Tab-separated table of C-alpha atoms and ligand atoms in Angstrom:
chain	number	residue	atom	x	y	z
F	4	MET	CA	-4.207	22.938	-2.407
F	5	GLU	CA	-3.555	20.333	0.144
F	6	GLN	CA	0.169	20.030	0.938
F	7	ARG	CA	0.359	16.876	2.919
F	8	SER	CA	1.758	13.691	1.546
F	9	ILE	CA	-0.628	11.058	0.507
F	10	PHE	CA	-0.152	7.450	1.294
F	11	LEU	CA	-2.075	4.711	-0.255
F	12	VAL	CA	-2.818	1.638	1.575
F	13	GLY	CA	-4.734	-1.573	0.691
F	14	PRO	CA	-4.320	-5.183	-0.073
F	15	MET	CA	-2.015	-6.767	-2.846
F	16	GLY	CA	-3.784	-6.180	-6.193
F	17	ALA	CA	-5.664	-3.015	-4.939
F	18	GLY	CA	-3.842	-1.016	-7.587
F	19	LYS	CA	-1.870	1.140	-5.111
F	20	THR	CA	1.153	1.624	-7.665
F	21	THR	CA	-0.966	2.315	-10.649
F	22	LEU	CA	-3.044	4.983	-8.871
F	23	GLY	CA	-0.117	6.196	-6.983
F	24	LYS	CA	1.719	7.078	-10.253
F	25	ARG	CA	-1.485	8.721	-11.730
F	26	LEU	CA	-1.992	10.893	-8.538
F	27	ALA	CA	1.726	11.813	-8.698
F	28	LYS	CA	1.272	12.896	-12.346
F	29	ALA	CA	-1.980	14.794	-11.597
F	30	LEU	CA	-0.422	16.682	-8.541
F	31	ARG	CA	2.990	17.085	-10.098
F	32	ARG	CA	4.516	15.487	-7.082
F	33	GLU	CA	7.118	12.673	-6.514
F	34	PHE	CA	5.900	8.995	-6.427
F	35	TYR	CA	7.605	6.375	-4.260
F	36	ASP	CA	6.602	2.769	-3.654
F	37	SER	CA	7.812	1.304	-0.441
F	38	ASP	CA	8.387	-2.256	-1.774
F	39	TYR	CA	10.363	-0.747	-4.640
F	40	VAL	CA	12.580	1.304	-2.236
F	41	ILE	CA	13.349	-1.635	-0.191
F	42	GLU	CA	14.241	-3.706	-3.206
F	43	GLU	CA	16.530	-0.789	-4.609
F	44	ARG	CA	18.235	-0.412	-1.161
F	45	THR	CA	18.827	-4.257	-0.711
F	46	GLY	CA	19.612	-4.921	-4.178
F	47	VAL	CA	17.539	-8.095	-4.034
F	48	ASP	CA	13.669	-8.714	-4.633
F	49	ILE	CA	11.137	-9.266	-1.716
F	50	PRO	CA	10.714	-13.066	-2.274
F	51	TYR	CA	14.481	-13.295	-1.634
F	52	ILE	CA	14.334	-11.030	1.460
F	53	PHE	CA	11.461	-13.395	2.794
F	54	GLU	CA	13.586	-16.357	1.993
F	55	LYS	CA	16.613	-15.229	3.716
F	56	GLU	CA	15.248	-13.185	6.632
F	57	GLY	CA	11.615	-14.325	6.928
F	58	GLU	CA	8.613	-11.873	7.150
F	59	THR	CA	9.953	-10.611	10.327
F	60	GLY	CA	13.122	-9.390	8.540
F	61	PHE	CA	11.095	-7.988	5.673
F	62	ARG	CA	8.675	-6.098	8.129
F	63	LYS	CA	11.664	-4.503	9.961
F	64	ARG	CA	13.014	-3.144	6.504
F	65	GLU	CA	9.547	-1.968	5.755
F	66	VAL	CA	9.154	-0.112	8.856
F	67	ALA	CA	12.413	1.874	8.609
F	68	VAL	CA	11.501	2.733	4.911
F	69	ILE	CA	7.982	4.008	5.778
F	70	ASP	CA	9.339	5.887	8.653
F	71	GLU	CA	11.665	7.865	6.161
F	72	LEU	CA	9.166	8.319	3.400
F	73	THR	CA	6.408	9.450	5.693
F	74	GLN	CA	8.668	12.317	6.882
F	75	LEU	CA	9.131	13.718	3.489
F	76	PRO	CA	7.004	16.462	2.302
F	77	GLU	CA	4.420	16.449	-0.572
F	78	LEU	CA	5.005	12.878	-1.814
F	79	ILE	CA	2.518	10.185	-3.189
F	80	VAL	CA	3.517	6.786	-1.286
F	81	ALA	CA	2.216	3.378	-2.244
F	82	THR	CA	2.814	1.162	0.853
F	83	GLY	CA	2.881	-2.673	0.944
F	84	GLY	CA	-0.294	-4.598	1.653
F	85	GLY	CA	1.093	-5.693	5.209
F	86	ALA	CA	2.345	-2.415	6.166
F	87	VAL	CA	-0.655	-1.677	8.433
F	88	THR	CA	0.061	-4.847	10.524
F	89	GLN	CA	2.792	-2.853	12.334
F	90	GLU	CA	1.810	-0.490	14.978
F	91	GLU	CA	4.667	2.005	14.242
F	92	ASN	CA	3.675	2.308	10.634
F	93	ARG	CA	-0.006	2.864	11.535
F	94	ARG	CA	1.075	5.588	13.575
F	95	ASN	CA	3.303	7.224	11.168
F	96	LEU	CA	0.763	7.004	8.478
F	97	ILE	CA	-1.992	8.490	10.580
F	98	ASN	CA	0.113	11.405	11.815
F	99	ARG	CA	2.072	12.419	8.981
F	100	GLY	CA	-0.146	12.640	5.792
F	101	ILE	CA	-3.484	11.783	4.178
F	102	VAL	CA	-4.130	7.978	4.128
F	103	VAL	CA	-6.349	6.551	1.308
F	104	TYR	CA	-7.513	3.035	1.633
F	105	LEU	CA	-8.229	1.228	-1.824
F	106	GLU	CA	-10.676	-1.215	-0.548
F	107	THR	CA	-10.717	-4.124	-2.984
F	108	PRO	CA	-12.991	-7.028	-3.162
F	109	VAL	CA	-11.053	-10.463	-2.731
F	110	GLU	CA	-12.237	-11.591	-6.361
F	111	LEU	CA	-10.655	-8.466	-7.802
F	112	GLN	CA	-7.606	-9.157	-5.959
F	113	MET	CA	-7.269	-12.814	-7.126
F	114	ALA	CA	-7.632	-11.520	-10.809
F	115	ARG	CA	-5.083	-8.957	-10.341
F	116	THR	CA	-2.537	-11.133	-8.487
F	117	ALA	CA	-3.092	-14.268	-10.845
F	118	ARG	CA	0.079	-13.732	-13.145
F	119	CYS	CA	2.370	-12.507	-10.634
F	120	ASP	CA	4.878	-14.703	-8.542
F	121	ASN	CA	6.580	-11.770	-6.685
F	122	ARG	CA	4.568	-12.003	-3.614
F	123	PRO	CA	5.704	-14.650	-1.014
F	124	LEU	CA	2.407	-14.615	0.894
F	125	LEU	CA	0.642	-15.784	-2.055
F	126	ALA	CA	2.905	-18.744	-2.667
F	127	VAL	CA	0.324	-21.113	-1.282
F	128	ASP	CA	-2.111	-23.750	-2.668
F	129	ASP	CA	-5.278	-21.820	-1.896
F	130	ARG	CA	-4.728	-18.117	-2.887
F	131	GLN	CA	-8.375	-17.204	-2.422
F	132	GLN	CA	-8.430	-18.346	1.223
F	133	LYS	CA	-5.246	-16.703	2.006
F	134	LEU	CA	-6.376	-13.460	0.444
F	135	ALA	CA	-9.796	-13.825	2.372
F	136	GLU	CA	-7.738	-14.445	5.656
F	137	LEU	CA	-5.578	-11.454	5.054
F	138	TYR	CA	-8.782	-9.419	4.305
F	139	GLU	CA	-10.454	-10.366	7.446
F	140	TYR	CA	-7.473	-9.442	9.715
F	141	ARG	CA	-6.210	-6.297	7.730
F	142	HIS	CA	-9.484	-4.501	6.609
F	143	PRO	CA	-10.233	-3.105	10.192
F	144	LEU	CA	-6.412	-1.899	10.447
F	145	TYR	CA	-6.759	-0.235	6.802
F	146	GLN	CA	-9.905	1.383	7.994
F	147	GLU	CA	-8.227	2.569	11.368
F	148	VAL	CA	-5.486	4.507	9.356
F	149	ALA	CA	-7.683	5.757	6.552
F	150	ASP	CA	-8.865	9.391	6.184
F	151	ILE	CA	-10.560	8.442	2.858
F	152	THR	CA	-11.793	4.876	1.650
F	153	VAL	CA	-12.506	4.159	-2.055
F	154	LEU	CA	-13.924	1.089	-3.406
F	155	THR	CA	-11.894	-0.127	-6.404
F	156	GLY	CA	-12.995	-1.970	-9.495
F	157	GLN	CA	-16.060	0.133	-9.973
F	158	GLU	CA	-14.477	2.537	-12.340
F	159	SER	CA	-11.529	3.100	-14.476
F	160	ALA	CA	-8.332	3.967	-13.029
F	161	ALA	CA	-8.503	7.601	-14.328
F	162	ALA	CA	-12.042	8.080	-12.753
F	163	LEU	CA	-10.893	6.686	-9.466
F	164	CYS	CA	-7.894	8.933	-9.546
F	165	LYS	CA	-10.257	11.979	-9.985
F	166	ARG	CA	-12.419	11.012	-7.241
F	167	ILE	CA	-9.610	10.622	-4.688
F	168	LEU	CA	-8.475	13.987	-5.840
F	169	ARG	CA	-11.841	15.449	-5.147
F	170	GLU	CA	-12.159	13.645	-1.677
F	171	VAL	CA	-8.633	14.899	-0.706
F	172	GLU	CA	-9.677	18.512	-1.679
F	173	ALA	CA	-12.816	18.242	0.384
F	174	LEU	CA	-10.968	16.977	3.598
Y	15	S3P	C1	2.573	-7.898	1.166
Y	15	S3P	C2	2.351	-7.176	0.093
Y	15	S3P	C3	3.338	-6.881	-0.784
Y	15	S3P	C4	4.745	-6.877	-0.330
Y	15	S3P	C5	5.156	-8.177	0.468
Y	15	S3P	C6	4.042	-8.481	1.472
Y	15	S3P	C7	1.669	-8.151	2.251
Y	15	S3P	O1	2.985	-5.452	-1.572
Y	15	S3P	O2	5.096	-5.749	0.538
Y	15	S3P	O3	5.113	-9.253	-0.628
Y	15	S3P	O4	1.841	-8.579	3.340
Y	15	S3P	O5	0.382	-8.080	1.819
Y	15	S3P	P1	2.029	-5.165	-2.449
Y	15	S3P	O6	0.716	-4.931	-1.685
Y	15	S3P	O7	2.415	-3.986	-2.935
Y	15	S3P	O8	1.746	-6.314	-3.486
């Protein structure tokens, strides 16, 4: 059985947390969500960090947390949608585990982020336009770091989890 940690990357609304928890259960591993770790450490939520420190401040915290998490053995880690924008994160993800990209059409991201107001980058008038811009810029970066790419929205979370496990085993 594969021993390396598994890192989930992909945009907001890809289902990284949901799938990460399922994978962790199936593999009896610990699960971490980098956003959640940042919130736990700071004691405040992500919108508050963006408000006080801007995106730059948030990214610094994210780089530090991802550096730590990627050094631990046999974890399942869900990363924030923008983690791949930082070169240091890309390097750490590539070198320290198996990276799974949850590729997600913008329409699906729209539906899945509709009722959440905890994502500062989506606090804009035209969410669809914003998600499309982010997709354009980030899709190649997700591809660059990924060992495995799966398309989400085609099947249930349970089926997708099984597919990822098969692909991990086949590496
Ligand atoms: C962000 C995605 C969020 C969170 C922050 C910034 C992004 O994580 O890290 O709001 O830049 O795409 P999720 O992808 O878990 O929503």
